[in-house]
Coordinates of C-alpha atoms in Angstrom, one line a residue:
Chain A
X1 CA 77.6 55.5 122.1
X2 CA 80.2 55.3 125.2
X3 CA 79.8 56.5 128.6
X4 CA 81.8 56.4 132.0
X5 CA 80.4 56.4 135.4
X6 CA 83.0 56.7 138.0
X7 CA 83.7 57.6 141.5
X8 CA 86.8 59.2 142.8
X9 CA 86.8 58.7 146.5
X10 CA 90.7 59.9 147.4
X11 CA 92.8 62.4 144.9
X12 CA 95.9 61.6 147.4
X13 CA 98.6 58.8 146.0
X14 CA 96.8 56.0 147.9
X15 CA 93.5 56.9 146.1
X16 CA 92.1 55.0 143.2
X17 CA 89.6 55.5 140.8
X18 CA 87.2 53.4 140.2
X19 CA 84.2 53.2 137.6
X20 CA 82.0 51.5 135.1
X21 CA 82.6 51.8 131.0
X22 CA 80.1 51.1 128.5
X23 CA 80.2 51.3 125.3
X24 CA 76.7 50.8 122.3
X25 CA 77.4 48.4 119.9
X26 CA 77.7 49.1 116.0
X27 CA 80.7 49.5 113.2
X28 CA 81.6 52.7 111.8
X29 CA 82.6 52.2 108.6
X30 CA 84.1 49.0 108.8
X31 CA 85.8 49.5 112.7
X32 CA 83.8 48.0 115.4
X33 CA 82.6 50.9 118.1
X34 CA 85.4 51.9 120.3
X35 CA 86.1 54.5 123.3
X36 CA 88.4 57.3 122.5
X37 CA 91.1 55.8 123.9
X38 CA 94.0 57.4 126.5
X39 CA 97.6 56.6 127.6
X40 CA 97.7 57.4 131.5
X41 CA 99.6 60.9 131.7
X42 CA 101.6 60.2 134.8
X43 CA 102.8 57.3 132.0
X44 CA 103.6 54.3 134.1
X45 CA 100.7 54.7 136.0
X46 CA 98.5 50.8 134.9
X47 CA 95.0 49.6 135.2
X48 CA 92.9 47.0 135.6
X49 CA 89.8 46.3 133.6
X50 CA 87.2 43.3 134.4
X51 CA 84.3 42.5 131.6
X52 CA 81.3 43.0 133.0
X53 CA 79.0 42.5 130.2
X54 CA 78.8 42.0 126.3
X55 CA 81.7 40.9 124.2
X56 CA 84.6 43.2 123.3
X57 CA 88.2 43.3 122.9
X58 CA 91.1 45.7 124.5
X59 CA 93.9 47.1 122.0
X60 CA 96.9 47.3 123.9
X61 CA 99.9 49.9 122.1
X62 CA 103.2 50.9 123.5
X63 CA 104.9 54.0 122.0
X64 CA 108.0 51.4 120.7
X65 CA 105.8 49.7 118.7
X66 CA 104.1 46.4 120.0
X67 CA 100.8 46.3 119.6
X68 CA 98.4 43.5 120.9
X69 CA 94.4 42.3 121.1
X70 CA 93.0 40.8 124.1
X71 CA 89.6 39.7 123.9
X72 CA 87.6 40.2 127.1
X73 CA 84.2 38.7 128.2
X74 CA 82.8 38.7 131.6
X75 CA 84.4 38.1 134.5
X76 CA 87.7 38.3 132.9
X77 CA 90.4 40.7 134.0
X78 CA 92.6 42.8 131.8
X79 CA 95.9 44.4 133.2
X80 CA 96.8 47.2 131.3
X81 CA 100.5 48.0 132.4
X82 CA 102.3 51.3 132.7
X83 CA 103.2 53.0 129.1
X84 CA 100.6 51.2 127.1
X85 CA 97.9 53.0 125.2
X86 CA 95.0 51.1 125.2
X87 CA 91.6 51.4 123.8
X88 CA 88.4 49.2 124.2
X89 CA 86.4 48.1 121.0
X90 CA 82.6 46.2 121.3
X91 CA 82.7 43.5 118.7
X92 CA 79.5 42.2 120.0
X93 CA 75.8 42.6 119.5
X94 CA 75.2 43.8 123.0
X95 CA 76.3 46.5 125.4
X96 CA 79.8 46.1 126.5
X97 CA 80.8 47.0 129.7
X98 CA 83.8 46.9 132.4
X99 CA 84.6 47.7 135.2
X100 CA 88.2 49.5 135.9
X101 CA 90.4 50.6 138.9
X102 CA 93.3 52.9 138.5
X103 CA 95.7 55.0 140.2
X104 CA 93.5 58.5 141.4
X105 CA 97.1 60.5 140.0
X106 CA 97.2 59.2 136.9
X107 CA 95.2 61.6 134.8
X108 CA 94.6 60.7 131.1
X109 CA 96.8 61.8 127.7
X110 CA 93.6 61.6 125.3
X111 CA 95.3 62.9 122.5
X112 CA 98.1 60.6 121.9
X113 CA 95.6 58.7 119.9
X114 CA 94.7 61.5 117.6
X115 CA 98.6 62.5 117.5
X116 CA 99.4 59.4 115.7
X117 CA 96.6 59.1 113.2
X118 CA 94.9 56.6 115.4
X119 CA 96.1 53.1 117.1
X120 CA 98.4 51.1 114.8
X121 CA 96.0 48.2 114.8
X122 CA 92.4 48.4 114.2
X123 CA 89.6 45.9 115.0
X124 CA 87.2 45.2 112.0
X125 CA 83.9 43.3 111.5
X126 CA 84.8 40.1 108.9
X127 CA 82.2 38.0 108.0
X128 CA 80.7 37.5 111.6
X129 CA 83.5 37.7 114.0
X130 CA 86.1 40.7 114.0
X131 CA 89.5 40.4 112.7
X132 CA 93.1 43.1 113.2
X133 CA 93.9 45.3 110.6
X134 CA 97.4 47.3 110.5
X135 CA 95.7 51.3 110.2
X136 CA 97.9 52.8 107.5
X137 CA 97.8 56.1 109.0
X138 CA 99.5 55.2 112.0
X139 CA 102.3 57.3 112.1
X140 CA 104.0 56.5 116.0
X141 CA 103.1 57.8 119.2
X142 CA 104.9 60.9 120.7
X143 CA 104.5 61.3 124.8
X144 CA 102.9 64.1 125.6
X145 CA 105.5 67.5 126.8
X146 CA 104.4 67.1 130.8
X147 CA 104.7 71.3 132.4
Chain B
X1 CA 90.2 27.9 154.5
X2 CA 91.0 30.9 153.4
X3 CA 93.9 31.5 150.1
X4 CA 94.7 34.2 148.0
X5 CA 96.3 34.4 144.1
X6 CA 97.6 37.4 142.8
X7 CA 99.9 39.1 139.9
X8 CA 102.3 41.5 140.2
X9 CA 103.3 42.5 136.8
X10 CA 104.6 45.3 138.0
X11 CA 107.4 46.6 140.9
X12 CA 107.1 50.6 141.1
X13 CA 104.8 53.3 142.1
X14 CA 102.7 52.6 138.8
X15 CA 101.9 49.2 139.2
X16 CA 98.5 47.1 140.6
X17 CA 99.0 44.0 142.2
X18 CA 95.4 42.1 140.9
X19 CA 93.6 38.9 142.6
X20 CA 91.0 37.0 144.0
X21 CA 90.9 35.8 147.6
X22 CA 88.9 33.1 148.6
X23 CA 87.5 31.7 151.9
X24 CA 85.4 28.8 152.7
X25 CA 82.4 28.9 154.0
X26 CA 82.2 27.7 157.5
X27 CA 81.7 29.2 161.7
X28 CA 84.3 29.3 164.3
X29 CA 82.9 29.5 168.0
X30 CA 79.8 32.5 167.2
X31 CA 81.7 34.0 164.3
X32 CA 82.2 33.2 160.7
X33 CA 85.0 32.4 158.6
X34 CA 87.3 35.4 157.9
X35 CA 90.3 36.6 156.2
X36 CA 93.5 37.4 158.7
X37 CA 92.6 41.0 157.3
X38 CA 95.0 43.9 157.7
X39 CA 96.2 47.5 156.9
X40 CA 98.5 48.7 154.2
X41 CA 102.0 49.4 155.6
X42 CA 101.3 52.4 153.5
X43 CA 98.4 53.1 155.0
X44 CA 96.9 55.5 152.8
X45 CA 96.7 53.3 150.0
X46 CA 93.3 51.8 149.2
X47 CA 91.9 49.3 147.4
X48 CA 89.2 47.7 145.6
X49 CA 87.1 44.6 146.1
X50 CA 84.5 42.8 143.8
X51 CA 82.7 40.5 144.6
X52 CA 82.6 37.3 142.6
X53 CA 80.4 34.5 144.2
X54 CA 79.0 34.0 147.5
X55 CA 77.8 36.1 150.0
X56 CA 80.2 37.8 152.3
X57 CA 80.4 40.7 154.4
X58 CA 83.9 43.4 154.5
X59 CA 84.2 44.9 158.4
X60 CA 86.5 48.5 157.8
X61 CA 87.6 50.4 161.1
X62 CA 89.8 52.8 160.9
X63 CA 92.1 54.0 164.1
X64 CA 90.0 56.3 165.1
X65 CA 87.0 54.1 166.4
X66 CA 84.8 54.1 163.0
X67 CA 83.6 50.2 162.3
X68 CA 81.4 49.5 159.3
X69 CA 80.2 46.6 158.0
X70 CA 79.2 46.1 154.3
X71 CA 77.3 43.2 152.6
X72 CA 79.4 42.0 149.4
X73 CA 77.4 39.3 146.6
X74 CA 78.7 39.1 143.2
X75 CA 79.2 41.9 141.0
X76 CA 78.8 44.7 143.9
X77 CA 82.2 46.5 144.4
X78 CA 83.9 47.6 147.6
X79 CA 86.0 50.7 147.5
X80 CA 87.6 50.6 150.8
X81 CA 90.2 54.1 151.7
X82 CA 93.3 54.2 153.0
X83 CA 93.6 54.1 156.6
X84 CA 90.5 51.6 156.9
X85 CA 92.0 48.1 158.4
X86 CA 90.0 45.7 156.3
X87 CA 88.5 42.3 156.6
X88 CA 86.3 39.7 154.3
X89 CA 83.9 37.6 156.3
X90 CA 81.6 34.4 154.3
X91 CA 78.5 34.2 156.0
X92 CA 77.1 32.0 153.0
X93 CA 76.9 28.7 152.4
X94 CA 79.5 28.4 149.4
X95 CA 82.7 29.9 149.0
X96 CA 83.0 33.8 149.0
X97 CA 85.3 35.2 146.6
X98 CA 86.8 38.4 145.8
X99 CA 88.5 40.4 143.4
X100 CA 91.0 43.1 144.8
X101 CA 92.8 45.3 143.1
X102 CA 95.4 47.8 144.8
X103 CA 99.0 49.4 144.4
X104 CA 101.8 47.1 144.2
X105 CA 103.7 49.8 146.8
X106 CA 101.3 49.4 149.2
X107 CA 103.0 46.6 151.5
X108 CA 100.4 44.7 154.1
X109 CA 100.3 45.4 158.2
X110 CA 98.7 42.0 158.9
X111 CA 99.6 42.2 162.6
X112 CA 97.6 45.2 163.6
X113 CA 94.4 43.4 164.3
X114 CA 96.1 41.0 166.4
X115 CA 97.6 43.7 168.3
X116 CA 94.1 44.9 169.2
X117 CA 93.2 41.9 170.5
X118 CA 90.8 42.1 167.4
X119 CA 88.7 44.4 165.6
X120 CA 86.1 46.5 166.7
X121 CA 83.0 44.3 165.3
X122 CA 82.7 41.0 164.8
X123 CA 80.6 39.1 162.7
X124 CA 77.8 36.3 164.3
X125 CA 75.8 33.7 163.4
X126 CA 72.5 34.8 164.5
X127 CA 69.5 32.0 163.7
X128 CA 69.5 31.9 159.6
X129 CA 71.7 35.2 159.3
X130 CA 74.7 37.1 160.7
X131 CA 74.6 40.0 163.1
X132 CA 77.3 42.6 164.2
X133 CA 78.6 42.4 168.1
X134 CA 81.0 44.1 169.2
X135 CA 84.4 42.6 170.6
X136 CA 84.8 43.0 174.1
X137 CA 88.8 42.2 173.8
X138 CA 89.2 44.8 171.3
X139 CA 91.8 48.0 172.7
X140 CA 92.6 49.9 169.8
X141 CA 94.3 50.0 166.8
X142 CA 97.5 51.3 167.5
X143 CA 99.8 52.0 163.9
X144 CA 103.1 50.0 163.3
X145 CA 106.3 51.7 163.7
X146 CA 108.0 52.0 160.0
X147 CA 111.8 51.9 160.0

């Protein structure tokens, strides 16, 4: 249902990772199809994300508690700053797909997520377009204990 | 002929500074339009380039006496390392533009290609197409002093 193609050219700090996400459409149970998810875990490390294809939104979360929606079609560029979790969702029919460029030492935290009973907002289908719902589980985000 | 916009949403090591460049189509003496080009005053840090319309060409050297030069049309991506002094050229018709993408600490050299007398290869008009000569002024790159 998701997959990432990516190429990782330089692991040094001037290196950047770059790649292709796509993501099926479809709902599961009422939540449009989403990627897992991630906060970068060198925190502060941001990304950018251009649509490439399909219709979707990005869900945009900081660990303080603002939480924003940013829909995303092609040829439009997301910035996903330092310290925000951020998830894409496909609230189209078709394949959605973007590409994204980020720092080659970031690494990934894909478990902050999971930690706090998933993102505090969720994207749902309504009627024929999509609409934010606050997830009741949401309990906060915790960082990640870095060795 | 040739201007750039870009963000900078963010100052430190994490950040990305995001825009598009674009140059007018168009030939000076044998060669065609180009950006100044440059290398990162960090030179390790690399960066990304998409293209967005038109059909362009990126010339990469690096210090060493490598010189490459790859086609660019919309939607193909560029990943271009650090150490590779870096240049767009339009050899279309319309206007070329990119997307670029790279760290927000990586600082520009713009004076290194003047310093060696130009880069390696240059980029022709040759009957309907371009072709690749090389520059018979060029001396080598030589890297700027940092304080």
């Amino acid at each position: 249902m998701y997959w990432v193609e990516s190429s990782r050219t330089e692991d040094g700090p001037g290196g950047l990772i770059t790649g292709i996400s796509v993501l099926e459409p479809g709902v599961v149970g009422a939540e449009y199809a989403m990627t897992r998810g991630h906060l970068h875990a060198v925190a502060d490390r941001s990304e950018l994300y251009v649509g490439l294809s399909g219709t979707g939104v990005m869900i945009l979360e900081t660990v303080d508690g603002d939480s924003q929606v940013v829909p995303v079609s092609p040829g439009q560029a997301v910035y996903v700053p330092g310290y925000w979790v951020h998830r894409s969702v496909n609230v189209g029919t078709d394949r959605f797909s973007t590409l994204f460029c980020y720092a080659a030492d970031a690494g990934q935290d894909y478990s902050i997520i999971e930690r706090a009973g998933g993102m505090r907002s969720l994207v749902v289908a309504d009627g024929d377009g999509w609409a934010v719902r606050t997830n009741p589980d949401h309990r906060g985000y915790r960082l990640e204990e870095r060795p």
